[in-house]
Phi, psi and omega in degrees: 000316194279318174283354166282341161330297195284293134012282214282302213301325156323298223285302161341301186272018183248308179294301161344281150311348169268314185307290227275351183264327173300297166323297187315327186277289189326276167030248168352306165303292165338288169310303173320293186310307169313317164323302206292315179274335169302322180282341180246034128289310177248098179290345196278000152292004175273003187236000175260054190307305158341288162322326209267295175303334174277345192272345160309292192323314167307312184312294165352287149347293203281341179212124205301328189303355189233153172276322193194143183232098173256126142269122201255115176293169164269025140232050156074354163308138162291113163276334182192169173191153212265339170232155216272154187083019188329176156258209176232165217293184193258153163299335191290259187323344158318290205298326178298325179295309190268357163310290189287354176284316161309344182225046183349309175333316211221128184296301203232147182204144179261131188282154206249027148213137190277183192227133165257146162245208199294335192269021184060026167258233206201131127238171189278166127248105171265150190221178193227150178249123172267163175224112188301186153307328191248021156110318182000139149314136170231340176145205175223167145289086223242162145235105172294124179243142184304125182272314160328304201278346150316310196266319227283359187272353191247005197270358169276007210247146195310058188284329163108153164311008202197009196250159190223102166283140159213191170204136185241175176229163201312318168290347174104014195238127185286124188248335156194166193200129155267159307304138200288098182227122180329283161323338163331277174334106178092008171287123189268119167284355182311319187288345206296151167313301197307312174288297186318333212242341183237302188286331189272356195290304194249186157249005174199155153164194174231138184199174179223137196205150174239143181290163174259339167279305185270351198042049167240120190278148196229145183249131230232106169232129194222168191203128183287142162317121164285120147111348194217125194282068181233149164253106158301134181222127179236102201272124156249142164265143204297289187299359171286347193263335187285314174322330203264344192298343191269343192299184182245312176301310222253357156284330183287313189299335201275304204333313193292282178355290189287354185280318199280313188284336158315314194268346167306283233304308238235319204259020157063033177226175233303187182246318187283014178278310211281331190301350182256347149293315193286323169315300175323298170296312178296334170274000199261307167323313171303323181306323198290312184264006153259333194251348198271040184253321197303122136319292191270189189292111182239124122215164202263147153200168203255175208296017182249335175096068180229130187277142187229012188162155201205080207272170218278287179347299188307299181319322191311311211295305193235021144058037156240136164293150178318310188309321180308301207280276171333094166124338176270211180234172173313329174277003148303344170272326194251127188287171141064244207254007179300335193265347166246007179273334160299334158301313136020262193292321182305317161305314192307318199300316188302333193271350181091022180267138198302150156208113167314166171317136180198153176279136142224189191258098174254184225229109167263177182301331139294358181107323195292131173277129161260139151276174211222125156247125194224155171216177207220119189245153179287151168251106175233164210272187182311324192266002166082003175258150192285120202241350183181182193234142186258105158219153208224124215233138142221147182319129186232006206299310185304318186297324187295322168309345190292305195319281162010260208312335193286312167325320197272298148014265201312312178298304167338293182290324155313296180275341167300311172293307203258328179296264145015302184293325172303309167338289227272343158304354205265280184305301191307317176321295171284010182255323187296345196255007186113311197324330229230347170115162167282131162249166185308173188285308205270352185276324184301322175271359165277313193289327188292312190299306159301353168287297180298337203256358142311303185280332163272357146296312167313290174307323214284349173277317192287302179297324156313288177337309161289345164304304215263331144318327187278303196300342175293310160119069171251008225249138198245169165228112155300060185317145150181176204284120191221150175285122190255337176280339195260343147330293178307317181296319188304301199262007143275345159301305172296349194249359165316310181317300192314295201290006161277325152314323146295019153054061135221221202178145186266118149210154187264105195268335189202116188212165178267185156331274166238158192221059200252119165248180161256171210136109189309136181292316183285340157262000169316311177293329173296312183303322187301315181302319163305312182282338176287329166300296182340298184276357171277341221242315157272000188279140190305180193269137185037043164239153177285133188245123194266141193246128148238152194221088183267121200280148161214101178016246171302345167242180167240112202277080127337139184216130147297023189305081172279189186223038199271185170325316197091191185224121160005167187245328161316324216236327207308292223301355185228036175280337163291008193269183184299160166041011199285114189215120195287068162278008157269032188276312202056069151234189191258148196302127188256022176077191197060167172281005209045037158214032165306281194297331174293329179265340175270331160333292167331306210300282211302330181266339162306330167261057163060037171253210202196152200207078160229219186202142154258113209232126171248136182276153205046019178235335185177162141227152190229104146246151197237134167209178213221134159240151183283150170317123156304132142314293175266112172285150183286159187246136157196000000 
């Protein structure tokens, strides 16, 4: 009984892994092909690179599994990539690239290995075979898929100290593996007994094997991929399956196996009535050993909003037994008008529509209101139709008191703080022109020094606020249809002093006619200052720092261009990050927090833009950012 436990439970987290890595692939394709046919409708996106990124961009966008969107030419030039600044392509993407010049045949290919990349995680790589008008290899579509994001659906499940997942492809060459041992990765098994004799045999089953490294036997289930030459495999080590066969869960669970199977054997009726029951049971075991170790709140509930299933997490969070619950509806969770913006969300699930992380208010059984981050995932039967929704809720309260206190923060320091600091710039101002009587020469250079390091208190208050508005979302954006040349004029006109202080200049070198985007005005004007301070604060002294403003189809790309040092090859990979400051320039501290750009980074992508830079070192820097286009452009 217990290795037969040990069988369905293999066989269960394999078959698991298959549905879920196959979806997961299926995406992915999906994304790709869209690239892939836009582009060989329209060839002239091999010639927009700009144009090329956003639409990579876009794809990207829609599904969290992937890291990165390349198109590759088929003489190995990067043509575009979904994030600004590629590096060039990997030998890994090589091999994808020369796959498909060798294998006319075959449209799309899974790379036979993972990669570590810069951020030190793991990725897959799938690609498209492109084609010219006259069929030619033209190049490929590539996706890096988050390998992380393959396991975490498995990282909750009980695998025992000695238990294992992998995924192998149809030649035997290992392609990821929990736990994750390196050397591995791309090693080929085709010759091994075990694959020859087992994983290549069937498209499922189960067997038991002892290892040669630990010698520990193990029971093995494994399962092909639909649609993808790939196999999933999930390893128990047999004694951890008898340990756990002695627990009451897991005897009651074989106890059902067994019952189902009595009733295969002995009651003489058709096999495909049971197989859909014996189905049953096997999700239901799986369902039990991924969610019921989850923290947070796992429960099912169907396309009617009636909870159908109820995990140990849930009882914690809203302090009802399965016995309680299990049949009722859903809006029994949610306070006040919460349960029916979550009904909502649940139709939305029914129509095959995405739905994301979202907040609500939730109900527990005692009355006491909790917050909530909950997020609804779709469930679908063998035929792929949407049959209930998986959603998984956790206490978010203490963070929102966080929020609160943060919120509370903010109002101090605005009126506590920036009045007083405005106060004492106010007076240094007027001691420094004179206003105020003449001073000795060292009294005069104390008052400059507390004057500037007064106006970088200033910024540096201003720029938290703004961090803690955008991260609060207290931060409002007024879209609408803005003049982008006459922005630009503004705001080198207001950034004129600064860059007089820095012995340079603002000048506008390249703009269309006309240029109408979409966008809040103020903060356009907030980006500008930044990048316009920025290149003033690094640019030689009585150089020009030049603004273009550039039509690209659907957007409009504005550049910032000095002519300072560049920026380092160390710092380009976090200059968008918090506090992020280049002191390998080796100049003298030119003042700020390092979260000019990190805020500006926001601002432009909250109105629906894109942001990066180009840098030669000792020759120029560009940084760049793109707003969508108005729909009507003014006419003259």
């Amino acid at each position: 009984m217990a290795m037969h436990a040990g069988d369905v439970a293999a066989g269960n987290l394999a078959q698991a892994m298959a549905q879920h890595s196959g979806d997961t692939l299926r995406a992915v394709d999906v994304a790709i092909l869209s690239v892939a046919d836009r582009i060989e409708q329209d060839e002239g996106y091999l010639l927009q690179a700009e144009k090329l990124r956003l639409l990579l961009k876009r794809e990207m966008e829609k599904l969290p599994q992937l890291k990165l969107m390349t198109v590759i030419a088929a003489d190995g030039k990067l043509l575009a990539s979904s994030k600004p600044d590629p590096a060039q392509i990997s030998d890994l993407e090589r091999d994808n690239l020369n796959y498909h010049q060798t294998h006319g045949s075959s449209d799309w290919y899974v790379s036979k290995s993972a990669r570590l990349m810069q951020d030190g995680s793991w990725s897959l790589l799938m690609s498209h075979r492109l084609n010219d008008k006259q069929g030619a290899y033209a190049g490929i579509v590539l996706a890096h898929i988050d390998v992380d994001f393959l396991l975490k659906y498995f990282n909750s499940i009980n695998l025992g100290k000695k238990g294992s997942i992998a995924m192998l492809t149809d030649d035997g060459t290992l392609i990821l593996r929990r736990p994750l041992i390196v050397s591995a990765l791309g090693k080929k098994y085709v010759n091994s007994p075990i694959f020859r004799e087992q994983l290549a045999v069937a498209s499922a089953g189960t067997f038991t094997t002892t290892s040669k490294l630990d010698r520990v036997e193990r029971i093995v289930g494994y399962s092909r991929l639909e649609h993808f030459p790939l196999i999933a495999v999930a390893a128990l080590s047999k004694g951890e399956v008898l340990e756990a066969w002695r627990s009451s869960a897991i005897v009651q669970l074989i106890g059902n196996g067994v019952l189902i199977i009595i009733l295969l054997i002995f009651g003489g009726v058709i096999a495909s009535q049971f197989e859909r029951q014996l189905r049953a049971a096997a999700q239901l075991s799986q369902l039990s050993a991924i969610i019921d170790s989850s923290e947070d709140a796992i429960f099912g509930v169907s396309t009617e909003g009636i909870i159908t299933s109820w995990n140990t997490g849930a009882e914690k969070l809203f302090g009802y037994s399965a016995r309680e619950i299990i049949g009722k509806s859903a809006k029994s969770l949610y306070a006040d008008d919460e349960g029916e913006v979550s009904s909502l969300r649940l139709h939305s699930i029914a129509r095959g529509e995405r739905v994301s992380h979202f907040d609500s208010t939730g109900l527990r059984k005692n009355g006491e209101k909790i917050q909530l981050s909950i997020v609804m995932s779709p469930v679908h039967d063998g035929e792929h139709n949407v049959v209930a929704a998986s959603t998984i809720a956790r206490d978010i309260t203490e963070r929102k008191q966080m929020d609160n206190m943060k919120a509370a923060f903010i109002s101090t320091v605005s009126h506590e703080l920036r009045t007083p600091i405005t106060s004492i710039r106010g007076a240094l101002g007027l001691m420094e022109s004179g206003t105020l009587g003449e001073l000795s020469p060292k009294a005069m250079q104390l008052v400059r020094i507390a004057h500037n390091n007064s106006k970088r208190l200033t910024g540096l208050v201003n720029d938290i606020l703004d961090m803690e508005k955008i991260t609060s979302g207290y931060m409002r954006f007024e879209i609408q249809r803005v003049d982008l040349k006459a922005i630009a004029m503004q705001a080198m006109e207001a950034n004129a002093s600064y860059a007089q202080e820095h012995q340079t200049s603002f000048v506008l070198t390249e703009y269309p006619e006309s240029a109408w985007v979409m966008g809040d005005t103020d903060r356009i004007m907030q980006v500008f200052a930044n990048l316009l301070s920025n290149a003033a604060k690094y640019s030689p002294p009585n150089e020009c720092i030049e603004v273009h403003i550039k039509h690209l189809d659907e957007v409009f790309k504005i550049e910032v261009e000095d002519h300072g040092a560049g920026i380092p090859e160390v710092f380009r990979p976090r200059i968008f990050g918090k506090f992020a400051q280049a002191e390998e320039h080796g100049e003298k501290n030119l003042g700020g927090a390092g979260l000019g750009l990190n805020i500006t980074r926001t601002l432009v992508e909250k109105m629906g833009g894109s942001i990066g830079f180009e840098s030669e070192l000792g020759v120029r820097t560009v940084f760049w950012f793109t707003l969508p286009a108005s729909e009507q452009r003014r006419t003259s």
